[in-house]
Coordinates of C-alpha atoms and ligand atoms in Angstrom, one line a residue:
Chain A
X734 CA 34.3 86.6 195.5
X735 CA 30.4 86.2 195.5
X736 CA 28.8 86.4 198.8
X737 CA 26.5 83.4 200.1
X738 CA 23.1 85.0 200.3
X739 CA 22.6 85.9 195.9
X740 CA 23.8 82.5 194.9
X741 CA 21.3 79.0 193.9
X742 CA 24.2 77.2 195.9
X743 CA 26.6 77.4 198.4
X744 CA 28.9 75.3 199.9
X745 CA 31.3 75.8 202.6
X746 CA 34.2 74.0 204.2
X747 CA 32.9 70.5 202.9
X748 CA 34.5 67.4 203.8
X749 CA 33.4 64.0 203.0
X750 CA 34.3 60.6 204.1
X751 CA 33.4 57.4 203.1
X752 CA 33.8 54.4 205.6
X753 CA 36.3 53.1 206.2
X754 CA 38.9 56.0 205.8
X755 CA 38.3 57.4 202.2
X756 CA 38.8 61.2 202.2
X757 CA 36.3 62.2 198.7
X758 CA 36.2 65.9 199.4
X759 CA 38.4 68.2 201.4
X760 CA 37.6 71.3 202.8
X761 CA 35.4 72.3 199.2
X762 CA 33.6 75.4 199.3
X763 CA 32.0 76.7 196.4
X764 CA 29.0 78.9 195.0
X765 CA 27.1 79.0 192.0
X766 CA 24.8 81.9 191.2
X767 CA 21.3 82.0 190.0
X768 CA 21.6 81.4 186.0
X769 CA 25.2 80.0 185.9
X770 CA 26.4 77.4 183.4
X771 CA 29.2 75.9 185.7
X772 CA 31.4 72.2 184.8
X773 CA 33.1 70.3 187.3
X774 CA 36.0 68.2 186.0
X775 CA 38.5 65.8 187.4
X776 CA 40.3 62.7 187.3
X777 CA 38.3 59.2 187.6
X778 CA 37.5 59.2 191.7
X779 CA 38.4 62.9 192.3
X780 CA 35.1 63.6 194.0
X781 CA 33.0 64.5 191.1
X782 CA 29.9 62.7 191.9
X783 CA 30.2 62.8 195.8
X784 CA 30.2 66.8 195.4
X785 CA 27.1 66.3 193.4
X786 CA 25.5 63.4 195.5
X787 CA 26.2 65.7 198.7
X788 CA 24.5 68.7 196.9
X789 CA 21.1 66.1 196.6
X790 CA 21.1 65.3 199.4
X791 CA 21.9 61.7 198.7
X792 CA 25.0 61.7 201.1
X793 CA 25.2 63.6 204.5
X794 CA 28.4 65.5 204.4
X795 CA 31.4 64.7 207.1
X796 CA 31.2 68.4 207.6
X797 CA 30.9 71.8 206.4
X798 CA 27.3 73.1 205.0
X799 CA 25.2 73.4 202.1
X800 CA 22.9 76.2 201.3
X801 CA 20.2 75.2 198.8
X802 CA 18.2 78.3 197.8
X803 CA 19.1 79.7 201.0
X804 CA 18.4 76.5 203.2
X805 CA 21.2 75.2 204.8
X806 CA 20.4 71.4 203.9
X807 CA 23.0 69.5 206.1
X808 CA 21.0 70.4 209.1
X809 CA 18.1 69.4 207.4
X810 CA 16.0 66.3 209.2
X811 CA 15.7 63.1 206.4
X812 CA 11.5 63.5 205.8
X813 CA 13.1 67.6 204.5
X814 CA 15.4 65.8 202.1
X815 CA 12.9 65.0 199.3
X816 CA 11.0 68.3 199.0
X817 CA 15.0 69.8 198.5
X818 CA 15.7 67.1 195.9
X819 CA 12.8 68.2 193.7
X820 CA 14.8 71.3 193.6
X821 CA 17.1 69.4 191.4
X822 CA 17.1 67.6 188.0
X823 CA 19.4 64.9 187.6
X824 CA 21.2 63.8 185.0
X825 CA 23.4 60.5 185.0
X826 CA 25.7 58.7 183.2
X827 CA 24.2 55.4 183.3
X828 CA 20.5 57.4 182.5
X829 CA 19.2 55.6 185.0
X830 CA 16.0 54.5 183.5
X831 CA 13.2 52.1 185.1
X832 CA 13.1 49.4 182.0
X833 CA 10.0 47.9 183.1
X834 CA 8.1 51.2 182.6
X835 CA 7.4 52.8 179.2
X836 CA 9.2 56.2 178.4
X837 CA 5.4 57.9 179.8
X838 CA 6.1 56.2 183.2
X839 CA 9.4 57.1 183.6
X840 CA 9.1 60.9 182.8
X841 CA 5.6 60.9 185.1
X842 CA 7.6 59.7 188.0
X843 CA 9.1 62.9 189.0
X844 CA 5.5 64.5 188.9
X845 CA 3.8 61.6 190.5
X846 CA 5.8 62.0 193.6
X847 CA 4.7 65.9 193.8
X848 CA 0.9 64.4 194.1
X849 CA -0.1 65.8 190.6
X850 CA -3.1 64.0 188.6
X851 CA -3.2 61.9 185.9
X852 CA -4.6 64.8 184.0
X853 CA -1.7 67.4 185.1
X854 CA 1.0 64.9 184.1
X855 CA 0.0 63.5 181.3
X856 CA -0.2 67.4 179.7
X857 CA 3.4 68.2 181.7
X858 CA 4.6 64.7 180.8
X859 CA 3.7 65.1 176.4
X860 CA 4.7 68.6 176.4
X861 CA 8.5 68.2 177.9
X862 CA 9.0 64.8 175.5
X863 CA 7.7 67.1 172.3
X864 CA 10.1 69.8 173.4
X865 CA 13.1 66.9 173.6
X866 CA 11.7 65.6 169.9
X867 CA 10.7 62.2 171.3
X868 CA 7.1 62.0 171.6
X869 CA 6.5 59.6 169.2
X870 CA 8.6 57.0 171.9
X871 CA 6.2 57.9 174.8
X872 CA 5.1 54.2 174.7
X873 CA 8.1 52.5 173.9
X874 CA 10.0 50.8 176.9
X875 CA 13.5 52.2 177.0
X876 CA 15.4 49.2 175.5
X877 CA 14.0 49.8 172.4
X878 CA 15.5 53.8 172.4
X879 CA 19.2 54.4 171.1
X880 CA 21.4 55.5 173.7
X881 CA 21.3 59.0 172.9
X882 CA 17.2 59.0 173.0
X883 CA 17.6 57.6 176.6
X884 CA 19.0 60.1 178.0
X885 CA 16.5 62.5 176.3
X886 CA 14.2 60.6 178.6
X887 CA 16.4 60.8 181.5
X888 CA 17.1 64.8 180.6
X889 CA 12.7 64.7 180.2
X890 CA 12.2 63.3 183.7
X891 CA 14.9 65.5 185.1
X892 CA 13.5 68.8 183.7
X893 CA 9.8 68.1 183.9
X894 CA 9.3 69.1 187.1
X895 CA 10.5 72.3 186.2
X896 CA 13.6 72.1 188.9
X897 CA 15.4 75.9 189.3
X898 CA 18.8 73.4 189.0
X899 CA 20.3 70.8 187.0
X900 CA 22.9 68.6 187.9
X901 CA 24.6 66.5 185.5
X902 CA 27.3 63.7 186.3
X903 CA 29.1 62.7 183.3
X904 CA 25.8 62.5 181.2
X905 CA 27.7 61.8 177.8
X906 CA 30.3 59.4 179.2
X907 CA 28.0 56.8 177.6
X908 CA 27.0 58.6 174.2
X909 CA 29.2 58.8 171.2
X910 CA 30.4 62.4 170.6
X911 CA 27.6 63.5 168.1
X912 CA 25.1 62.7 170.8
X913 CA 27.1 64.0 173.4
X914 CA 27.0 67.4 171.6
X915 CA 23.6 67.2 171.1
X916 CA 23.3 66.6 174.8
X917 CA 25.2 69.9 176.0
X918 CA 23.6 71.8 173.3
X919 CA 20.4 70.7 175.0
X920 CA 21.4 71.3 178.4
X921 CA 22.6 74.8 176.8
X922 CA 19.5 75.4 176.1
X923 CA 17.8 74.7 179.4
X924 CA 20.3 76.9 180.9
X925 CA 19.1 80.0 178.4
X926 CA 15.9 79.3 179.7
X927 CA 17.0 79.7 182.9
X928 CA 18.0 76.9 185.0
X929 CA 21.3 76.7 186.9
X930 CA 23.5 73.7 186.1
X931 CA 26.3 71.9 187.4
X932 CA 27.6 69.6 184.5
X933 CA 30.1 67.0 185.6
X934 CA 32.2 65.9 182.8
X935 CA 35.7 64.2 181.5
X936 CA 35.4 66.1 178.5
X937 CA 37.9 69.4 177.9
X938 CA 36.3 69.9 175.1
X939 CA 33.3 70.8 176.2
X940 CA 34.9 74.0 178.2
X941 CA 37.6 75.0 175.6
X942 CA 35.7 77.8 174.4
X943 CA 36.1 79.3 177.6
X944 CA 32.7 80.8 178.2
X945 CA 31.4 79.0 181.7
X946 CA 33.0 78.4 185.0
X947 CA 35.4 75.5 185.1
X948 CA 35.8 73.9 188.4
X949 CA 38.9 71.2 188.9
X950 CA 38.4 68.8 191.1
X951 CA 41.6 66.8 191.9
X952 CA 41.9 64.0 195.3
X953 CA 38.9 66.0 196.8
X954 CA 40.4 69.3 196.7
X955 CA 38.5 71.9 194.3
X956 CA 40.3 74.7 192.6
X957 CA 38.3 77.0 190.0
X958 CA 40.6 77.6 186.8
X959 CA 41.4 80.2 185.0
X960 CA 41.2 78.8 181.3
X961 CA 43.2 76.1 180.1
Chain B
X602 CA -1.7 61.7 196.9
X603 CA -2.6 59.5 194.0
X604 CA -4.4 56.2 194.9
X605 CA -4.3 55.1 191.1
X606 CA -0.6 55.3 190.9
X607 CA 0.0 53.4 193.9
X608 CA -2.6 50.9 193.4
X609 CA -1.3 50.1 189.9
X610 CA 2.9 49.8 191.3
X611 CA 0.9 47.1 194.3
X612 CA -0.7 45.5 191.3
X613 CA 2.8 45.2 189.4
X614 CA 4.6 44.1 192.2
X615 CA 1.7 41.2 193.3
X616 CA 2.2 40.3 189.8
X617 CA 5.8 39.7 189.6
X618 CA 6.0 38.5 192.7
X619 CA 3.2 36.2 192.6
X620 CA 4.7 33.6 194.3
X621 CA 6.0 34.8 197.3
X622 CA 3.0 36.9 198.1
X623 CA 1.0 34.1 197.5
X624 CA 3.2 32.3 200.6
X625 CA 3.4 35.3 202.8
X626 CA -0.8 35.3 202.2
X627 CA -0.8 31.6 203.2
X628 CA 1.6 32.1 206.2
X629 CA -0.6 35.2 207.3
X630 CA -3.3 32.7 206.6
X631 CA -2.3 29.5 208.3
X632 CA -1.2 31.7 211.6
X633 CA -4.5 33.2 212.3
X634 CA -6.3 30.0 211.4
X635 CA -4.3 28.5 214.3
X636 CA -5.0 31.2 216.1
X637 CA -8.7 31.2 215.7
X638 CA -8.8 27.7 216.5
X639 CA -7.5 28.1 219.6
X640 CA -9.5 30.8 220.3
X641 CA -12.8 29.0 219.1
X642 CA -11.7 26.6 221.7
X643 CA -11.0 28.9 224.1
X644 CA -14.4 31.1 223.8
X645 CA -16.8 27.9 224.2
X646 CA -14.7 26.5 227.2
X647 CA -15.4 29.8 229.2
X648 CA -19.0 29.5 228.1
X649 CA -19.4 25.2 229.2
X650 CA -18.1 26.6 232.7
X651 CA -20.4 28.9 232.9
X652 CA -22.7 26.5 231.9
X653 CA -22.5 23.6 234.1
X654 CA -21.6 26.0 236.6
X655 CA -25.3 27.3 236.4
X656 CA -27.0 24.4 235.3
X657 CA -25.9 22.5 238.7
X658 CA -26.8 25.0 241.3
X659 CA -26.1 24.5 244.9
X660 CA -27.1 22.6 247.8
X661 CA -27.0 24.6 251.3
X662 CA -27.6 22.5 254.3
X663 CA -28.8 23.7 257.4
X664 CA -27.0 23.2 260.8
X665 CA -29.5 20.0 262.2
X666 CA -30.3 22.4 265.0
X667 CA -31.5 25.1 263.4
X668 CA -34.9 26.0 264.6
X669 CA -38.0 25.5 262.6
X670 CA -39.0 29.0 262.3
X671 CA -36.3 30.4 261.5
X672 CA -37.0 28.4 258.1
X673 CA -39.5 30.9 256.4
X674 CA -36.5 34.0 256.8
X675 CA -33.6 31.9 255.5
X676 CA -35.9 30.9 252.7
X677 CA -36.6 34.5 251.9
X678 CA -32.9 35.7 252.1
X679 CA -32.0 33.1 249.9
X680 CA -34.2 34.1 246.8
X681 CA -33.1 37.4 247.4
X682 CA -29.6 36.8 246.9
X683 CA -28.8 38.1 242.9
X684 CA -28.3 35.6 240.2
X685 CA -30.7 33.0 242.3
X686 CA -33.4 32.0 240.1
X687 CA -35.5 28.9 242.5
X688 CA -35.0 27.9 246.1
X689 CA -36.8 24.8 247.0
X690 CA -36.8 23.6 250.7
X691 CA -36.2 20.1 251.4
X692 CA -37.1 19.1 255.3
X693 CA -35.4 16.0 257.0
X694 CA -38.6 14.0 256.3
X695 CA -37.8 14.6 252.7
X696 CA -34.5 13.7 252.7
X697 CA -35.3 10.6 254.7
X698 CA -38.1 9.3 252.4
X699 CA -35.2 10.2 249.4
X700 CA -32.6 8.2 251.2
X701 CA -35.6 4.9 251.7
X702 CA -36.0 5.5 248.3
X703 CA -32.5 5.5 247.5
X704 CA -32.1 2.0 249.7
X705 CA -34.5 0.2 248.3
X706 CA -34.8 -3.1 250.0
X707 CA -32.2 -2.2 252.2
X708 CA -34.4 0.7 253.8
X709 CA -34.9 -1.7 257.0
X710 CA -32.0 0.0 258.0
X711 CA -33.7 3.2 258.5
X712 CA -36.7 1.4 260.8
X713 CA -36.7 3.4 264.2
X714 CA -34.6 6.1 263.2
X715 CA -36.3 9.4 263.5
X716 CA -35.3 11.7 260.3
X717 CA -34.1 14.6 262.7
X718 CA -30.7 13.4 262.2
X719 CA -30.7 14.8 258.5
X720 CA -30.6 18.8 258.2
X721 CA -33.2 20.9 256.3
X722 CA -31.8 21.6 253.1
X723 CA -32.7 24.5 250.0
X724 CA -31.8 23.1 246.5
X725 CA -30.8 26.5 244.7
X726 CA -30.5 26.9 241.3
X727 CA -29.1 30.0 239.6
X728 CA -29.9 31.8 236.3
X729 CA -28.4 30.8 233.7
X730 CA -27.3 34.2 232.4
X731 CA -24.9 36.4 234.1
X732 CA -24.0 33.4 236.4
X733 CA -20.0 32.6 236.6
X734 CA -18.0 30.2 238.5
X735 CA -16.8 33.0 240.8
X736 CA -20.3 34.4 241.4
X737 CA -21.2 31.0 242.1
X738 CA -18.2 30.7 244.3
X739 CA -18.7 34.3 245.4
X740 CA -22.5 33.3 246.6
X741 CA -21.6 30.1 248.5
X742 CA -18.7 31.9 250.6
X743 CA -21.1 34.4 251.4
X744 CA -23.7 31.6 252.5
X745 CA -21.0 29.9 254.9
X746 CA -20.5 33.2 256.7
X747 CA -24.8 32.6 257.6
X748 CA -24.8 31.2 261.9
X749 CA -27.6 28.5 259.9
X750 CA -26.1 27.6 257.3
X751 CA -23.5 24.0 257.7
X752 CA -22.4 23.3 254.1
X753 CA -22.7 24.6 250.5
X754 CA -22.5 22.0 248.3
X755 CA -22.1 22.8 244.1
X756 CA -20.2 21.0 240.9
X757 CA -17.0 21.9 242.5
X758 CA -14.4 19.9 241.5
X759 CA -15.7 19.7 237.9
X760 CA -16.2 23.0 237.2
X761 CA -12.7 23.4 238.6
X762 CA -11.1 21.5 236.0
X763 CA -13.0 22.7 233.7
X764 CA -11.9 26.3 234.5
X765 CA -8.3 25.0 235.1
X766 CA -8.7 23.5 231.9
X767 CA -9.8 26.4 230.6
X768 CA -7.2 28.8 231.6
X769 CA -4.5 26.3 230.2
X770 CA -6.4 26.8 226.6
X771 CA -5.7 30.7 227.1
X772 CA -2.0 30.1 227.7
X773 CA -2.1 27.8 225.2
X774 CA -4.0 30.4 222.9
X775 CA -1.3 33.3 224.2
X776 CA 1.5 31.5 223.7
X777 CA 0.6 30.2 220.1
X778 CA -0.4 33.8 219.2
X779 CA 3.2 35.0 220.1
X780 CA 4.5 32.2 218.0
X781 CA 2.5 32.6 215.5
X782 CA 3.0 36.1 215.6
X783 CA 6.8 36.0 215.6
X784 CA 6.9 33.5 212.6
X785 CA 4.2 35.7 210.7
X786 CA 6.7 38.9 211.4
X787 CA 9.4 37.0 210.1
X788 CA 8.0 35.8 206.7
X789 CA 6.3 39.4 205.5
X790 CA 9.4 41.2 206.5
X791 CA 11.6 38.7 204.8
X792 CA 9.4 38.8 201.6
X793 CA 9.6 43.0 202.1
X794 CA 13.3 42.6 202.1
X795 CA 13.4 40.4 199.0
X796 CA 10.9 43.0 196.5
X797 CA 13.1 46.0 198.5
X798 CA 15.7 44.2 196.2
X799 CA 14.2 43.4 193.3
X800 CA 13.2 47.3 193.4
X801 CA 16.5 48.6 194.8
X802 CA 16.9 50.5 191.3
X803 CA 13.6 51.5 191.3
X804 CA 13.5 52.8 194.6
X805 CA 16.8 54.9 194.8
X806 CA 15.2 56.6 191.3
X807 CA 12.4 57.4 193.6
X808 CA 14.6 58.8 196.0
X809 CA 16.4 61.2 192.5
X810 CA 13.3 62.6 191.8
X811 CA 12.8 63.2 195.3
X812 CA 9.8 61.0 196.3
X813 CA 8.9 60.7 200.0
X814 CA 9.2 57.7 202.4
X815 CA 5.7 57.9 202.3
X816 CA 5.0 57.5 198.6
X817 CA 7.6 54.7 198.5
X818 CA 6.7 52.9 201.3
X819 CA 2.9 52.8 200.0
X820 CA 2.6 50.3 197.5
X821 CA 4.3 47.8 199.9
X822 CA 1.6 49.1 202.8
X823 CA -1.2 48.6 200.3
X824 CA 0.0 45.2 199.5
X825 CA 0.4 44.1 203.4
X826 CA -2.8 45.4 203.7
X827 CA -4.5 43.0 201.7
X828 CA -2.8 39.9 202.9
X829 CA -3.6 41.0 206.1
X830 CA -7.3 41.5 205.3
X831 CA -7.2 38.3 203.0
X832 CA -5.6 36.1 205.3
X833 CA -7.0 36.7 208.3
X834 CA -10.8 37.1 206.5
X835 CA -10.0 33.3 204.4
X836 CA -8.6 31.9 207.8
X837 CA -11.9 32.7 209.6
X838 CA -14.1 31.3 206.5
X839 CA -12.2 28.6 207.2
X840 CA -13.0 28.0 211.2
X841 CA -16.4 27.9 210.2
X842 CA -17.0 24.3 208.8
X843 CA -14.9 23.2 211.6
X844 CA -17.6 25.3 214.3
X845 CA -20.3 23.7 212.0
X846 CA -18.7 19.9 212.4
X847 CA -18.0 20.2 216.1
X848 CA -21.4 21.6 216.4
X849 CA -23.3 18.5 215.1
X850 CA -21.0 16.1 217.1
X851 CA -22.3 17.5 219.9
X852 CA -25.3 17.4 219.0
X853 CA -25.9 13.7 218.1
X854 CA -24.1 13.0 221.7
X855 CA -27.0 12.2 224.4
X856 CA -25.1 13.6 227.2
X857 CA -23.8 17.0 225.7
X858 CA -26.8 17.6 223.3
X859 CA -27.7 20.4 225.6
X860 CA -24.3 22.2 225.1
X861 CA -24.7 24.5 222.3
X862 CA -21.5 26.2 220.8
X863 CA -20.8 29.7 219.6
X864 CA -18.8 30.7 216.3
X865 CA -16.3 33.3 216.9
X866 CA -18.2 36.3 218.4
X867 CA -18.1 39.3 215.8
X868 CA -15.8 41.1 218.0
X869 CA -13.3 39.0 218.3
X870 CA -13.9 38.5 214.5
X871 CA -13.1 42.0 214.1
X872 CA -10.1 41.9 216.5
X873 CA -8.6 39.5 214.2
X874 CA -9.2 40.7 211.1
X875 CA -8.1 44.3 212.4
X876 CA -4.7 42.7 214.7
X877 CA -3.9 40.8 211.4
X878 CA -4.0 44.1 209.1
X879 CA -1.8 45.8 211.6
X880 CA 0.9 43.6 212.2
X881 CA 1.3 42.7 208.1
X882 CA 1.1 46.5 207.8
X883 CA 3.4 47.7 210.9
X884 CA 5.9 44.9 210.5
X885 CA 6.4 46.0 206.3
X886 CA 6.8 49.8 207.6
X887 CA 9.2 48.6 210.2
X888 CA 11.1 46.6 207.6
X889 CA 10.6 49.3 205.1
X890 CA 12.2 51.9 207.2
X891 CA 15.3 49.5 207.6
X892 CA 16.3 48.6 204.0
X893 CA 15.2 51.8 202.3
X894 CA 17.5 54.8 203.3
X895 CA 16.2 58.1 203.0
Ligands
ADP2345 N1 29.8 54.9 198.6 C1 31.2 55.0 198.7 N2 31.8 54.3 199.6 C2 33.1 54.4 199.7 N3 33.9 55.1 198.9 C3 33.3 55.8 197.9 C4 31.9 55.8 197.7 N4 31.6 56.5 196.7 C5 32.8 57.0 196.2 N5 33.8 56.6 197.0 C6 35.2 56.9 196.8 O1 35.3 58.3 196.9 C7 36.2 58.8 195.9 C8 35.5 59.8 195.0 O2 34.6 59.1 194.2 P1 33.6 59.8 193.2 O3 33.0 60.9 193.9 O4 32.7 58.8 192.6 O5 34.6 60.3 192.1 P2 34.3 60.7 190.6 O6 32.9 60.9 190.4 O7 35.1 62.0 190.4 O8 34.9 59.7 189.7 C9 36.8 57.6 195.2 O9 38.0 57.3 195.8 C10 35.7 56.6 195.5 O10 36.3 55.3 195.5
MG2346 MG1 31.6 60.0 189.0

């Protein structure tokens, strides 16, 4: 069992619950260490995304805490919350994209909230989208990418910031299995370079090599697995 | 923080939005212009008090049995009294040869009437600046309290409805303020609301990448700050030719020519452009703070 203080995150004794009597999560507790490769897997509505939404800090949990880097974020007041959210990069399923804003404007985002200049994130900004291969679409407005180039945009504005995790709900559900592959490798990589992630996904084969932590989420109650 | 960046999102938004902005400008617009109107109204009402108030004077008459010597002193305590500019003594003999005058033909009437029945009087009149109804009024209470003096006579009544009148204009002027005020409220927050929605996507992105209230809220505070500065600074332009009109009415009038009316002083001016900023600017951070979760 790995102790609370050497891990990115910890999480004891969560509970969640939606109004008006929707139990997500019960009594989850979990901890990921610096480094780690982890997936979270489920059933459709098992929690997947409310264990990741509680982790950002875009839900309060029912009860239980949360240790980002060390900071217990529950007891955190809201004007906190951002600063611990650029701790994160966020991947989603749906890329969440702003379409009126070229692929530039949506990668900057993430620095222009850290108060960079124009100068600082346009260097930041060209650098991560040549390391993703798709800096020749830095003008183009995302309609006009494939699918799988969106969410090398959406992986570009979560990783640009240079966040110490990456969380990732079901970012292939959308892509066809070539892309999704290419998307894991990706996030592989990231993860050799350092960052922690938490990858949410459907897909067992993703995992069936074995070599990363498998969590199983099923009606809000999380169980690691041993292998298949 | 990056005043390009934020400039450039208030600049999208006014563009897409055009429309509605436009009407929250003209509402912000139409409101102060009321406003100022009654205000304009307001500002030279005080000042025609003040002005007939001085321009009358008083009249203090002298108990008929006041002795003759004593005269000289009360004459002397009267210019000394502040805000009293002339004192002119009027003795029963001049009163009497007023009142033949006055008579005319009829001034048989007066034959073998000594003029001792008429008291001494002192026509006062006051400065013009610095003089108000209640320092007139202050001066003649203090007057009656003198063992000579009978009477005070000034503009009374008039200047009374003119100062009743007067307060009625500020009520009127508070009270349309609060309307105007309330309905003002309503419309910016209501057209916050509406681009909090056409940006809901937008925003909650914000939130992902872990943006500040702050940094969301200030495009929409940059935007409320110019229709508050616009519509409030257009509103004013636009009291002006009405100032300008009013101004030469007057003027062409025989009996008010010597009325002259001010514009909005450049306090007030301020005030409005200032009070206008704030509530556009408060009233989108207070609706702000409601429809965007942190
Ligand atoms: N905002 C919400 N309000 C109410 N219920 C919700 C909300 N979000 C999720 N739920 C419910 O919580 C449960 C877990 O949902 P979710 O975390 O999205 O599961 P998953 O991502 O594993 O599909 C589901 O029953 C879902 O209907
Ligand atoms: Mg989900």
């Amino acid at each position: 069992m790995k102790t609370a203080g050497s891990s990115v995150i910890s999480v004891r004794k969560l509970n969640k619950k939606y109004q008006p009597n929707i139990q997500a999560l019960t009594e989850v507790s979990l901890d990921v260490e610096r480094g780690e490769f982890v997936f979270l897997t489920g059933p459709s509505g098992s929690g997947k995304s409310t264990l990741l939404k509680l982790l950002y800090a875009n839900e309060r949990p029912s009860s239980g805490q949360i240790w980002v880097d060390g900071v217990e974020i529950s007891g955190l007041s809201s004007s906190q919350l951002p600063f611990i959210r650029r701790k994160f990069g966020i991947i989603f399923q749906d890329f969440k994209l702003i379409p009126y804003q070229t692929v530039f404007e949506n990668v900057s985002l993430s620095l222009e909230v850290t108060g960079l200049n124009r100068k600082q994130i346009k260097n930041k900004v060209e650098q991560v989208l040549d390391h993703l291969g798709i800096l020749s679409k830095t003008h183009l407005y995302p309609m006009r990418l494939s699918g799988g180039e969106q969410q090398r945009v959406a992986i570009a504005r979560a990783i640009v910031n240079n966040p110490n995790i990456i969380l990732a709900d079901e970012p292939t559900a959308n892509l066809d299995a070539e892309r999704s592959e290419d998307v894991l490798s990706l996030i592989k990589g990231l993860n050799q370079e350092g960052a922690t992630v938490i990858f949410a996904t459907h897909n067992h084969e993703f995992f069936k090599d074995n070599s990363s932590n498998v969590y199983f989420l099923q009606k809000g109650l999380l169980q690691e697995k041993d292998g298949l | 923080m990056n005043l390009g960046t934020f400039t450039k999102r208030a600049i999208y938004d006014l563009k897409h939005h055009f429309f509605v902005q436009l009407m929250t400008t003209l509402v912000v617009l139409l409101s102060v212009l009321i406003f100022s109107f009654f205000l304009f109204i307001y500002v030279n009402l005080a000042s025609l008090v003040d002005y007939f108030g001085s321009e009358l004077g008083m009249v203090v008459f002298l108990k008929t049995d006041v002795d003759y010597t004593k005269i000289p002193s009360v004459h002397q305590r009267l210019t000394e009294i502040k805000g009293v500019q002339e004192v002119r003594y009027y003795s029963p003999e001049d009163g009497f040869r007023a009142l033949a005058v006055y008579l005319g033909d009829e001034k048989d009437v007066l034959d073998g009437i000594s003029p001792d029945f008429l008291p001494s009087s002192f026509q006062i009149s006051l400065n013009r600046s610095g003089v108000t109804l209640s320092s007139i009024e202050a001066i003649a209470s203090e007057l009656l309290k003198w063992e000579e003096v009978e009477k005070v006579q000034y503009a009374r009544d008039w200047v009374d409805k003119l100062d009743t009148f007067t307060k009625l204009i500020k009520i009127v002027a508070v009270m349309s303020c609060v309307l105007l005020l309330s309905t003002a409220s309503f419309v910016v927050a209501n057209t916050i609301k509406l681009q909090v929605y056409a940006r809901a996507k937008e925003i909650e992105i914000m939130r992902l990448v872990g943006a500040t209230s702050g940094f969301i809220q200030m495009p929409f505070l940059l935007q409320a700050f110019a229709q508050g500065l616009l519509g409030a600074s257009l509103a004013i332009l636009a009291t002006y030719p009405c100032y300008r009109y009013s101004q030469a009415v007057l003027h062409s009038s025989q009996w008010l020519k010597g009325i002259s009316l001010m514009f909005l002083p450049m306090p007030y001016i301020a005030a409005i452009i200032a009070g206008s900023i704030t509530i556009c600017v408060l009233v989108t951070h207070l609706s702000l703070s409601r429809f965007i979760r942190v």
